[in-house]
Amino acid sequence: QAKAAKSPYQLKYHIRPSSGLLNDPNGFSYFNGKWHVFYQSFPFGAAHGLKSWMHLISEDLVHWQELGLALTPDTPLDSHGAYSGSALPIGDKLFLMYTGNVRDKDWIRHPYQLGAWMDKNDQIEKLPEPLITQPEHTTDHFRDPQVFQHNDHYYVILGAQDKATKTGKISLFRSSCMDSI
């Protein structure tokens, strides 16, 4: 970090990790009087390893404060990584939705669409069950939920790969609440 800070090529106005990989920004939102952004992090090198979400806040979108790890792969539903997702303020909490990556003994991926609630003190509690499981017609490329609200419903858009044609698809889900879709 000392070497990077002295580099003439090191930009000073953007988010950068204190170490390792910064991947996919997630959950950019305005909540509790601050801007929030999360990013996939692997702190042990510039490599795609076991990913977590780092959390940063800003009052002006220029100066950012790192709050540390927000989502870690610490449950059976995200044991091999907390992958991309999004966030949505709902009432007095921020709803986080992300893809939990799980690998079985044969190293086959099983994606789960997971949820968590963040309170005004930036404390996060994961939901105990998946919100969406992989449909039979998709491959394991079923991920990156984008959540939004329209009228009285919540919607989630997911990227998917069709199992039969191996082509990209968009999956759309709707619910009247975010604790189950």
Coordinates of C-alpha atoms in Angstrom, one line a residue:
Q1 CA 0.0 0.0 0.0
A2 CA 2.9 2.4 0.7
K3 CA 4.3 1.8 -2.8
A4 CA 0.9 2.2 -4.4
A5 CA 0.2 5.5 -2.5
K6 CA 3.5 6.9 -3.8
S7 CA 2.9 5.9 -7.4
P8 CA 2.3 8.8 -9.9
Y9 CA -0.3 6.6 -11.6
Q10 CA -2.4 6.0 -8.4
L11 CA -5.6 8.0 -8.7
K12 CA -6.8 9.6 -5.5
Y13 CA -10.5 10.1 -6.2
H14 CA -11.8 6.6 -6.6
I15 CA -12.5 3.6 -4.5
R16 CA -9.7 1.1 -4.2
P17 CA -9.1 -1.9 -1.9
S18 CA -6.6 -1.8 0.8
S19 CA -5.3 -5.1 -0.6
G20 CA -6.2 -7.7 -3.1
L21 CA -9.0 -7.7 -5.7
L22 CA -11.8 -5.2 -6.1
N23 CA -14.5 -6.8 -8.3
D24 CA -18.1 -6.0 -9.2
P25 CA -19.5 -3.0 -7.4
N26 CA -22.8 -3.9 -5.8
G27 CA -25.7 -2.3 -3.9
F28 CA -25.1 1.3 -4.8
S29 CA -27.8 3.1 -2.8
Y30 CA -28.8 6.1 -0.7
F31 CA -29.8 5.1 2.8
N32 CA -29.8 6.7 6.2
G33 CA -28.5 10.0 4.9
K34 CA -25.4 8.4 3.2
W35 CA -24.4 6.8 -0.1
H36 CA -23.5 3.2 0.2
V37 CA -21.6 1.0 -2.2
F38 CA -20.4 -2.5 -1.7
Y39 CA -17.9 -4.4 -3.9
Q40 CA -16.7 -8.0 -4.2
S41 CA -13.5 -8.4 -2.4
F42 CA -10.7 -11.0 -2.3
P43 CA -8.1 -9.4 0.0
F44 CA -5.3 -11.9 -0.6
G45 CA -4.3 -11.0 -4.1
A46 CA -5.4 -9.8 -7.5
A47 CA -7.1 -13.1 -8.1
H48 CA -10.7 -14.4 -8.1
G49 CA -10.8 -16.3 -4.8
L50 CA -13.4 -16.6 -2.1
K51 CA -15.4 -13.4 -2.5
S52 CA -16.9 -11.3 0.2
W53 CA -18.6 -7.8 0.1
M54 CA -16.8 -4.8 1.4
H55 CA -18.9 -1.8 2.5
L56 CA -18.1 1.9 1.9
I57 CA -20.1 5.0 2.7
S58 CA -20.0 8.6 1.6
E59 CA -21.8 11.9 2.2
D60 CA -20.6 13.5 -1.0
L61 CA -19.7 10.7 -3.5
V62 CA -16.1 11.9 -3.5
H63 CA -14.8 11.0 0.0
W64 CA -15.4 7.4 1.0
Q65 CA -15.1 5.7 4.3
E66 CA -14.5 1.9 4.3
L67 CA -16.6 0.1 6.9
G68 CA -15.0 -3.3 6.3
L69 CA -16.6 -6.6 5.4
A70 CA -20.4 -6.6 5.1
L71 CA -21.2 -10.0 3.6
T72 CA -18.9 -13.0 4.1
P73 CA -19.3 -16.5 2.8
D74 CA -20.1 -18.0 6.2
T75 CA -23.2 -20.1 5.7
P76 CA -24.0 -23.3 3.8
L77 CA -25.8 -21.1 1.2
D78 CA -22.8 -18.9 0.3
S79 CA -19.9 -21.1 1.4
H80 CA -17.9 -20.5 -1.8
G81 CA -18.5 -16.8 -2.2
A82 CA -20.8 -13.9 -1.8
Y83 CA -21.3 -12.9 -5.5
S84 CA -22.9 -9.9 -7.1
G85 CA -26.2 -8.3 -6.2
S86 CA -28.0 -5.1 -5.4
A87 CA -29.6 -3.1 -2.6
L88 CA -32.9 -1.3 -2.0
P89 CA -34.0 0.9 0.9
I90 CA -37.2 -0.4 2.4
G91 CA -38.6 1.4 5.4
D92 CA -35.9 2.0 8.0
K93 CA -33.6 -0.8 6.6
L94 CA -31.5 -1.5 3.5
F95 CA -32.3 -4.8 1.8
L96 CA -29.3 -6.5 0.3
M97 CA -29.8 -9.3 -2.3
Y98 CA -26.9 -11.3 -3.7
T99 CA -26.0 -14.6 -5.2
G100 CA -24.5 -17.2 -2.8
N101 CA -22.1 -19.5 -4.5
V102 CA -21.9 -23.1 -3.3
R103 CA -19.7 -25.9 -4.7
D104 CA -20.4 -29.5 -4.1
K105 CA -17.9 -32.4 -3.7
D106 CA -17.6 -32.6 -7.5
W107 CA -17.0 -28.9 -7.7
I108 CA -20.4 -28.2 -9.4
R109 CA -21.7 -24.8 -8.7
H110 CA -25.1 -24.3 -7.0
P111 CA -26.3 -20.6 -7.0
Y112 CA -28.7 -19.3 -4.4
Q113 CA -30.3 -15.9 -4.4
L114 CA -30.0 -14.7 -0.9
G115 CA -31.2 -11.7 1.1
A116 CA -30.0 -9.7 4.1
W117 CA -31.3 -6.7 6.0
M118 CA -28.9 -3.9 7.1
D119 CA -30.1 -1.6 9.9
K120 CA -29.3 2.1 10.5
N121 CA -26.2 1.0 12.5
D122 CA -24.9 -0.8 9.5
Q123 CA -25.5 -4.2 11.1
I124 CA -26.4 -6.9 8.7
E125 CA -28.5 -10.0 9.3
K126 CA -28.8 -12.6 6.6
L127 CA -32.1 -14.3 5.9
P128 CA -32.0 -18.0 6.8
E129 CA -33.5 -19.4 3.6
P130 CA -32.9 -18.6 -0.1
L131 CA -35.3 -16.2 -1.7
I132 CA -34.9 -17.9 -5.1
T133 CA -33.3 -21.2 -6.1
Q134 CA -32.0 -22.2 -9.5
P135 CA -34.8 -23.1 -11.9
E136 CA -34.5 -26.5 -13.6
H137 CA -34.2 -24.9 -17.1
T138 CA -31.1 -22.9 -16.3
T139 CA -27.4 -23.8 -15.9
D140 CA -25.4 -22.8 -12.9
H141 CA -25.1 -19.4 -14.5
F142 CA -28.0 -18.0 -12.6
R143 CA -26.9 -14.9 -10.7
D144 CA -26.5 -11.2 -10.1
P145 CA -30.0 -10.2 -8.8
Q146 CA -31.1 -6.6 -9.3
V147 CA -34.0 -5.7 -7.0
F148 CA -36.4 -2.8 -7.4
Q149 CA -39.9 -1.7 -6.4
H150 CA -42.7 -0.7 -8.7
N151 CA -46.1 0.1 -7.3
D152 CA -47.0 -2.4 -4.6
H153 CA -44.6 -5.1 -5.7
Y154 CA -40.9 -5.9 -5.6
Y155 CA -39.1 -7.3 -8.6
V156 CA -35.9 -9.1 -9.1
I157 CA -34.1 -9.4 -12.5
L158 CA -31.6 -12.2 -12.8
G159 CA -29.1 -13.2 -15.4
A160 CA -29.5 -16.8 -16.5
Q161 CA -28.2 -19.2 -19.1
D162 CA -30.8 -21.5 -20.7
K163 CA -29.8 -25.2 -20.2
A164 CA -31.0 -26.4 -23.6
T165 CA -29.7 -23.6 -25.8
K166 CA -26.8 -22.3 -23.7
T167 CA -27.9 -18.8 -24.5
G168 CA -28.3 -15.9 -22.1
K169 CA -31.7 -15.1 -20.7
I170 CA -33.3 -12.7 -18.2
S171 CA -35.4 -14.1 -15.4
L172 CA -38.0 -11.9 -13.7
F173 CA -39.5 -12.6 -10.3
R174 CA -42.2 -10.6 -8.4
S175 CA -43.3 -10.5 -4.8
S176 CA -45.4 -8.4 -2.4
C177 CA -42.6 -8.6 0.3
M178 CA -38.9 -9.1 0.3
D179 CA -38.6 -11.9 2.8
S180 CA -39.9 -14.3 0.2
I181 CA -40.2 -14.1 -3.5

